[in-house]
């Protein structure tokens, strides 16, 4: 009975969704998007317009978004905090191939992630993507070495400092150019399509990359930690 | 319906993904599958927004060639892509939080069935 209701509901919803969507004809950019397209490069000297929109025009929203990500990670950490009720799995140490591979691949993956977030204003990618790549390297490390613990103190310190610096860069824009997170006059804009260009955009995106990387890493650590046996009987786990 | 252009295909796929995800969240009893359903809705919405801004005749909004600088009509709308980028990150956060709740609920009752958690139902 309930399933029939669900199917009817979905059919109605699908009908309205199909009616909402302009099938066939591509949409044209609106007024604001036209401004971004025609003036974006002159105003920011960043080649990647999506980055310009996220970090500069809507930089305030990105600050909020990083906060939302932090809140969800903090919420997950809070929910998973107490461990006495969690079923303990008996972990075998991970295989030799995984351990060797993780040791070999960890540094290149982190460097690749850093490359992605440093070049966010030039090519596809940016802080969020690069941060996710860095977190994937940390996940490989955690899977390979079950006894490994992330340095929580350092991670929290880095995350807080990065968030603090983001707000400070925004306040510098407020003092110098009169609007929060402004890009005009805070740093020289540089030449278009060079690594050192775009004013504060690469700096903010690097900060976002570090913040997303540390947040997702601590999230993975929390989630893996809950399925881990007690550290006392984990003598085989830490092999490296 | 018009001819089947790639954009139409993306939109129809996106709507199907949203509906499949909602069906999973409504009909399934396993908490993990419900979370998976919400993740599918998320993916469908991302595809929908990105497909709304897509146009096969225009270039991606990355102006790294001289030839792209002059003519604004060659460039895609960057706003949907920026929105999707934002939405993906929030989606990851929400999914992670839901999975954390599932882990806690499983620890409480040793069960993933939604019918075992009906105490607050009215």
PDB file of N, CA, C and O in Angstrom, chain B residues 63-106:
ATOM      1  N   UNK B  63      39.080  30.746 -19.652  1.00  0.00           N
ATOM      2  CA  UNK B  63      39.573  31.581 -20.752  1.00  0.00           C
ATOM      3  C   UNK B  63      41.095  31.556 -20.785  1.00  0.00           C
ATOM      4  O   UNK B  63      41.741  32.545 -20.477  1.00  0.00           O
ATOM      5  N   UNK B  64      41.663  30.421 -21.165  1.00  0.00           N
ATOM      6  CA  UNK B  64      43.127  30.365 -21.183  1.00  0.00           C
ATOM      7  C   UNK B  64      43.700  30.440 -22.582  1.00  0.00           C
ATOM      8  O   UNK B  64      44.838  30.100 -22.810  1.00  0.00           O
ATOM      9  N   UNK B  65      42.896  30.878 -23.549  1.00  0.00           N
ATOM     10  CA  UNK B  65      43.429  31.110 -24.899  1.00  0.00           C
ATOM     11  C   UNK B  65      43.061  32.527 -25.327  1.00  0.00           C
ATOM     12  O   UNK B  65      42.004  33.045 -24.961  1.00  0.00           O
ATOM     13  N   UNK B  66      43.937  33.136 -26.121  1.00  0.00           N
ATOM     14  CA  UNK B  66      43.670  34.492 -26.596  1.00  0.00           C
ATOM     15  C   UNK B  66      42.363  34.550 -27.394  1.00  0.00           C
ATOM     16  O   UNK B  66      41.616  35.510 -27.321  1.00  0.00           O
ATOM     17  N   UNK B  67      42.090  33.479 -28.153  1.00  0.00           N
ATOM     18  CA  UNK B  67      40.947  33.511 -29.051  1.00  0.00           C
ATOM     19  C   UNK B  67      39.622  33.538 -28.293  1.00  0.00           C
ATOM     20  O   UNK B  67      38.595  33.933 -28.846  1.00  0.00           O
ATOM     21  N   UNK B  68      39.652  33.144 -27.001  1.00  0.00           N
ATOM     22  CA  UNK B  68      38.412  33.113 -26.240  1.00  0.00           C
ATOM     23  C   UNK B  68      38.104  34.456 -25.587  1.00  0.00           C
ATOM     24  O   UNK B  68      36.988  34.681 -25.124  1.00  0.00           O
ATOM     25  N   UNK B  69      39.103  35.358 -25.525  1.00  0.00           N
ATOM     26  CA  UNK B  69      38.937  36.567 -24.718  1.00  0.00           C
ATOM     27  C   UNK B  69      37.961  37.558 -25.335  1.00  0.00           C
ATOM     28  O   UNK B  69      37.246  38.245 -24.636  1.00  0.00           O
ATOM     29  N   UNK B  70      37.932  37.635 -26.662  1.00  0.00           N
ATOM     30  CA  UNK B  70      37.183  38.714 -27.284  1.00  0.00           C
ATOM     31  C   UNK B  70      35.682  38.549 -27.247  1.00  0.00           C
ATOM     32  O   UNK B  70      34.949  39.511 -27.023  1.00  0.00           O
ATOM     33  N   UNK B  71      35.194  37.358 -27.456  1.00  0.00           N
ATOM     34  CA  UNK B  71      33.786  37.172 -27.776  1.00  0.00           C
ATOM     35  C   UNK B  71      33.045  36.484 -26.631  1.00  0.00           C
ATOM     36  O   UNK B  71      33.217  35.288 -26.402  1.00  0.00           O
ATOM     37  N   UNK B  72      32.211  37.218 -25.884  1.00  0.00           N
ATOM     38  CA  UNK B  72      31.503  36.600 -24.758  1.00  0.00           C
ATOM     39  C   UNK B  72      30.509  35.526 -25.193  1.00  0.00           C
ATOM     40  O   UNK B  72      30.168  34.655 -24.399  1.00  0.00           O
ATOM     41  N   UNK B  73      30.061  35.562 -26.447  1.00  0.00           N
ATOM     42  CA  UNK B  73      29.041  34.592 -26.849  1.00  0.00           C
ATOM     43  C   UNK B  73      29.615  33.199 -27.061  1.00  0.00           C
ATOM     44  O   UNK B  73      28.877  32.246 -27.279  1.00  0.00           O
ATOM     45  N   UNK B  74      30.966  33.063 -26.998  1.00  0.00           N
ATOM     46  CA  UNK B  74      31.574  31.748 -27.161  1.00  0.00           C
ATOM     47  C   UNK B  74      31.599  30.965 -25.857  1.00  0.00           C
ATOM     48  O   UNK B  74      31.901  29.778 -25.856  1.00  0.00           O
ATOM     49  N   UNK B  75      31.337  31.653 -24.732  1.00  0.00           N
ATOM     50  CA  UNK B  75      31.641  31.072 -23.426  1.00  0.00           C
ATOM     51  C   UNK B  75      30.370  30.590 -22.753  1.00  0.00           C
ATOM     52  O   UNK B  75      29.339  31.266 -22.790  1.00  0.00           O
ATOM     53  N   UNK B  76      30.467  29.441 -22.089  1.00  0.00           N
ATOM     54  CA  UNK B  76      29.343  28.909 -21.326  1.00  0.00           C
ATOM     55  C   UNK B  76      29.088  29.750 -20.080  1.00  0.00           C
ATOM     56  O   UNK B  76      29.966  30.442 -19.586  1.00  0.00           O
ATOM     57  N   UNK B  77      27.864  29.616 -19.575  1.00  0.00           N
ATOM     58  CA  UNK B  77      27.467  30.263 -18.331  1.00  0.00           C
ATOM     59  C   UNK B  77      28.236  29.634 -17.161  1.00  0.00           C
ATOM     60  O   UNK B  77      28.103  28.449 -16.903  1.00  0.00           O
ATOM     61  N   UNK B  78      29.074  30.400 -16.420  1.00  0.00           N
ATOM     62  CA  UNK B  78      29.822  29.779 -15.318  1.00  0.00           C
ATOM     63  C   UNK B  78      28.996  29.551 -14.059  1.00  0.00           C
ATOM     64  O   UNK B  78      29.418  28.807 -13.177  1.00  0.00           O
ATOM     65  N   UNK B  79      27.821  30.179 -13.963  1.00  0.00           N
ATOM     66  CA  UNK B  79      27.090  30.136 -12.694  1.00  0.00           C
ATOM     67  C   UNK B  79      26.599  28.727 -12.343  1.00  0.00           C
ATOM     68  O   UNK B  79      26.804  28.274 -11.208  1.00  0.00           O
ATOM     69  N   UNK B  80      25.973  27.961 -13.289  1.00  0.00           N
ATOM     70  CA  UNK B  80      25.548  26.611 -12.889  1.00  0.00           C
ATOM     71  C   UNK B  80      26.707  25.747 -12.443  1.00  0.00           C
ATOM     72  O   UNK B  80      26.564  24.954 -11.490  1.00  0.00           O
ATOM     73  N   UNK B  81      27.860  25.892 -13.093  1.00  0.00           N
ATOM     74  CA  UNK B  81      28.996  25.056 -12.709  1.00  0.00           C
ATOM     75  C   UNK B  81      29.479  25.411 -11.305  1.00  0.00           C
ATOM     76  O   UNK B  81      29.815  24.523 -10.503  1.00  0.00           O
ATOM     77  N   UNK B  82      29.495  26.713 -10.995  1.00  0.00           N
ATOM     78  CA  UNK B  82      29.887  27.120  -9.642  1.00  0.00           C
ATOM     79  C   UNK B  82      28.893  26.587  -8.616  1.00  0.00           C
ATOM     80  O   UNK B  82      29.280  26.110  -7.539  1.00  0.00           O
ATOM     81  N   UNK B  83      27.595  26.629  -8.969  1.00  0.00           N
ATOM     82  CA  UNK B  83      26.574  26.123  -8.043  1.00  0.00           C
ATOM     83  C   UNK B  83      26.761  24.641  -7.794  1.00  0.00           C
ATOM     84  O   UNK B  83      26.662  24.159  -6.654  1.00  0.00           O
ATOM     85  N   UNK B  84      27.035  23.877  -8.873  1.00  0.00           N
ATOM     86  CA  UNK B  84      27.190  22.431  -8.711  1.00  0.00           C
ATOM     87  C   UNK B  84      28.415  22.120  -7.865  1.00  0.00           C
ATOM     88  O   UNK B  84      28.383  21.244  -6.995  1.00  0.00           O
ATOM     89  N   UNK B  85      29.491  22.873  -8.095  1.00  0.00           N
ATOM     90  CA  UNK B  85      30.706  22.667  -7.300  1.00  0.00           C
ATOM     91  C   UNK B  85      30.402  22.833  -5.809  1.00  0.00           C
ATOM     92  O   UNK B  85      30.822  22.029  -4.976  1.00  0.00           O
ATOM     93  N   UNK B  86      29.623  23.881  -5.501  1.00  0.00           N
ATOM     94  CA  UNK B  86      29.219  24.097  -4.116  1.00  0.00           C
ATOM     95  C   UNK B  86      28.363  22.938  -3.619  1.00  0.00           C
ATOM     96  O   UNK B  86      28.572  22.409  -2.523  1.00  0.00           O
ATOM     97  N   UNK B  87      27.407  22.523  -4.466  1.00  0.00           N
ATOM     98  CA  UNK B  87      26.447  21.510  -4.034  1.00  0.00           C
ATOM     99  C   UNK B  87      27.126  20.166  -3.799  1.00  0.00           C
ATOM    100  O   UNK B  87      26.728  19.422  -2.891  1.00  0.00           O
ATOM    101  N   UNK B  88      28.155  19.835  -4.588  1.00  0.00           N
ATOM    102  CA  UNK B  88      28.833  18.549  -4.406  1.00  0.00           C
ATOM    103  C   UNK B  88      29.452  18.488  -3.014  1.00  0.00           C
ATOM    104  O   UNK B  88      29.323  17.487  -2.298  1.00  0.00           O
ATOM    105  N   UNK B  89      30.106  19.584  -2.615  1.00  0.00           N
ATOM    106  CA  UNK B  89      30.783  19.590  -1.317  1.00  0.00           C
ATOM    107  C   UNK B  89      29.774  19.442  -0.187  1.00  0.00           C
ATOM    108  O   UNK B  89      29.956  18.634   0.738  1.00  0.00           O
ATOM    109  N   UNK B  90      28.674  20.213  -0.273  1.00  0.00           N
ATOM    110  CA  UNK B  90      27.651  20.117   0.761  1.00  0.00           C
ATOM    111  C   UNK B  90      27.060  18.712   0.769  1.00  0.00           C
ATOM    112  O   UNK B  90      26.787  18.127   1.830  1.00  0.00           O
ATOM    113  N   UNK B  91      26.883  18.119  -0.435  1.00  0.00           N
ATOM    114  CA  UNK B  91      26.336  16.766  -0.512  1.00  0.00           C
ATOM    115  C   UNK B  91      27.215  15.761   0.210  1.00  0.00           C
ATOM    116  O   UNK B  91      26.708  14.890   0.926  1.00  0.00           O
ATOM    117  N   UNK B  92      28.537  15.898   0.035  1.00  0.00           N
ATOM    118  CA  UNK B  92      29.455  14.999   0.736  1.00  0.00           C
ATOM    119  C   UNK B  92      29.283  15.144   2.242  1.00  0.00           C
ATOM    120  O   UNK B  92      29.194  14.150   2.970  1.00  0.00           O
ATOM    121  N   UNK B  93      29.209  16.395   2.705  1.00  0.00           N
ATOM    122  CA  UNK B  93      29.058  16.624   4.139  1.00  0.00           C
ATOM    123  C   UNK B  93      27.782  16.000   4.676  1.00  0.00           C
ATOM    124  O   UNK B  93      27.798  15.318   5.708  1.00  0.00           O
ATOM    125  N   UNK B  94      26.672  16.191   3.943  1.00  0.00           N
ATOM    126  CA  UNK B  94      25.382  15.670   4.412  1.00  0.00           C
ATOM    127  C   UNK B  94      25.398  14.149   4.409  1.00  0.00           C
ATOM    128  O   UNK B  94      24.946  13.509   5.370  1.00  0.00           O
ATOM    129  N   UNK B  95      25.959  13.547   3.342  1.00  0.00           N
ATOM    130  CA  UNK B  95      26.016  12.087   3.285  1.00  0.00           C
ATOM    131  C   UNK B  95      26.861  11.534   4.428  1.00  0.00           C
ATOM    132  O   UNK B  95      26.493  10.533   5.058  1.00  0.00           O
ATOM    133  N   UNK B  96      27.987  12.197   4.706  1.00  0.00           N
ATOM    134  CA  UNK B  96      28.851  11.729   5.787  1.00  0.00           C
ATOM    135  C   UNK B  96      28.122  11.789   7.119  1.00  0.00           C
ATOM    136  O   UNK B  96      28.198  10.855   7.933  1.00  0.00           O
ATOM    137  N   UNK B  97      27.368  12.875   7.332  1.00  0.00           N
ATOM    138  CA  UNK B  97      26.631  13.008   8.595  1.00  0.00           C
ATOM    139  C   UNK B  97      25.555  11.926   8.710  1.00  0.00           C
ATOM    140  O   UNK B  97      25.385  11.303   9.770  1.00  0.00           O
ATOM    141  N   UNK B  98      24.858  11.650   7.590  1.00  0.00           N
ATOM    142  CA  UNK B  98      23.836  10.594   7.613  1.00  0.00           C
ATOM    143  C   UNK B  98      24.470   9.242   7.929  1.00  0.00           C
ATOM    144  O   UNK B  98      23.923   8.450   8.712  1.00  0.00           O
ATOM    145  N   UNK B  99      25.636   8.974   7.314  1.00  0.00           N
ATOM    146  CA  UNK B  99      26.300   7.691   7.577  1.00  0.00           C
ATOM    147  C   UNK B  99      26.723   7.593   9.034  1.00  0.00           C
ATOM    148  O   UNK B  99      26.631   6.511   9.641  1.00  0.00           O
ATOM    149  N   UNK B 100      27.150   8.726   9.611  1.00  0.00           N
ATOM    150  CA  UNK B 100      27.522   8.708  11.028  1.00  0.00           C
ATOM    151  C   UNK B 100      26.317   8.354  11.886  1.00  0.00           C
ATOM    152  O   UNK B 100      26.413   7.548  12.823  1.00  0.00           O
ATOM    153  N   UNK B 101      25.143   8.927  11.563  1.00  0.00           N
ATOM    154  CA  UNK B 101      23.923   8.576  12.301  1.00  0.00           C
ATOM    155  C   UNK B 101      23.619   7.095  12.157  1.00  0.00           C
ATOM    156  O   UNK B 101      23.213   6.436  13.122  1.00  0.00           O
ATOM    157  N   UNK B 102      23.795   6.567  10.919  1.00  0.00           N
ATOM    158  CA  UNK B 102      23.499   5.147  10.706  1.00  0.00           C
ATOM    159  C   UNK B 102      24.411   4.286  11.569  1.00  0.00           C
ATOM    160  O   UNK B 102      23.962   3.311  12.192  1.00  0.00           O
ATOM    161  N   UNK B 103      25.688   4.659  11.638  1.00  0.00           N
ATOM    162  CA  UNK B 103      26.623   3.887  12.458  1.00  0.00           C
ATOM    163  C   UNK B 103      26.176   3.896  13.912  1.00  0.00           C
ATOM    164  O   UNK B 103      26.141   2.869  14.594  1.00  0.00           O
ATOM    165  N   UNK B 104      25.761   5.072  14.406  1.00  0.00           N
ATOM    166  CA  UNK B 104      25.317   5.163  15.796  1.00  0.00           C
ATOM    167  C   UNK B 104      24.060   4.347  16.036  1.00  0.00           C
ATOM    168  O   UNK B 104      23.919   3.656  17.048  1.00  0.00           O
ATOM    169  N   UNK B 105      23.105   4.428  15.082  1.00  0.00           N
ATOM    170  CA  UNK B 105      21.859   3.686  15.245  1.00  0.00           C
ATOM    171  C   UNK B 105      22.129   2.197  15.248  1.00  0.00           C
ATOM    172  O   UNK B 105      21.530   1.441  16.023  1.00  0.00           O
ATOM    173  N   UNK B 106      23.045   1.754  14.392  1.00  0.00           N
ATOM    174  CA  UNK B 106      23.383   0.341  14.361  1.00  0.00           C
ATOM    175  C   UNK B 106      24.002  -0.088  15.677  1.00  0.00           C
ATOM    176  O   UNK B 106      23.714  -1.169  16.194  1.00  0.00           O
TER     177      UNK B 106
END
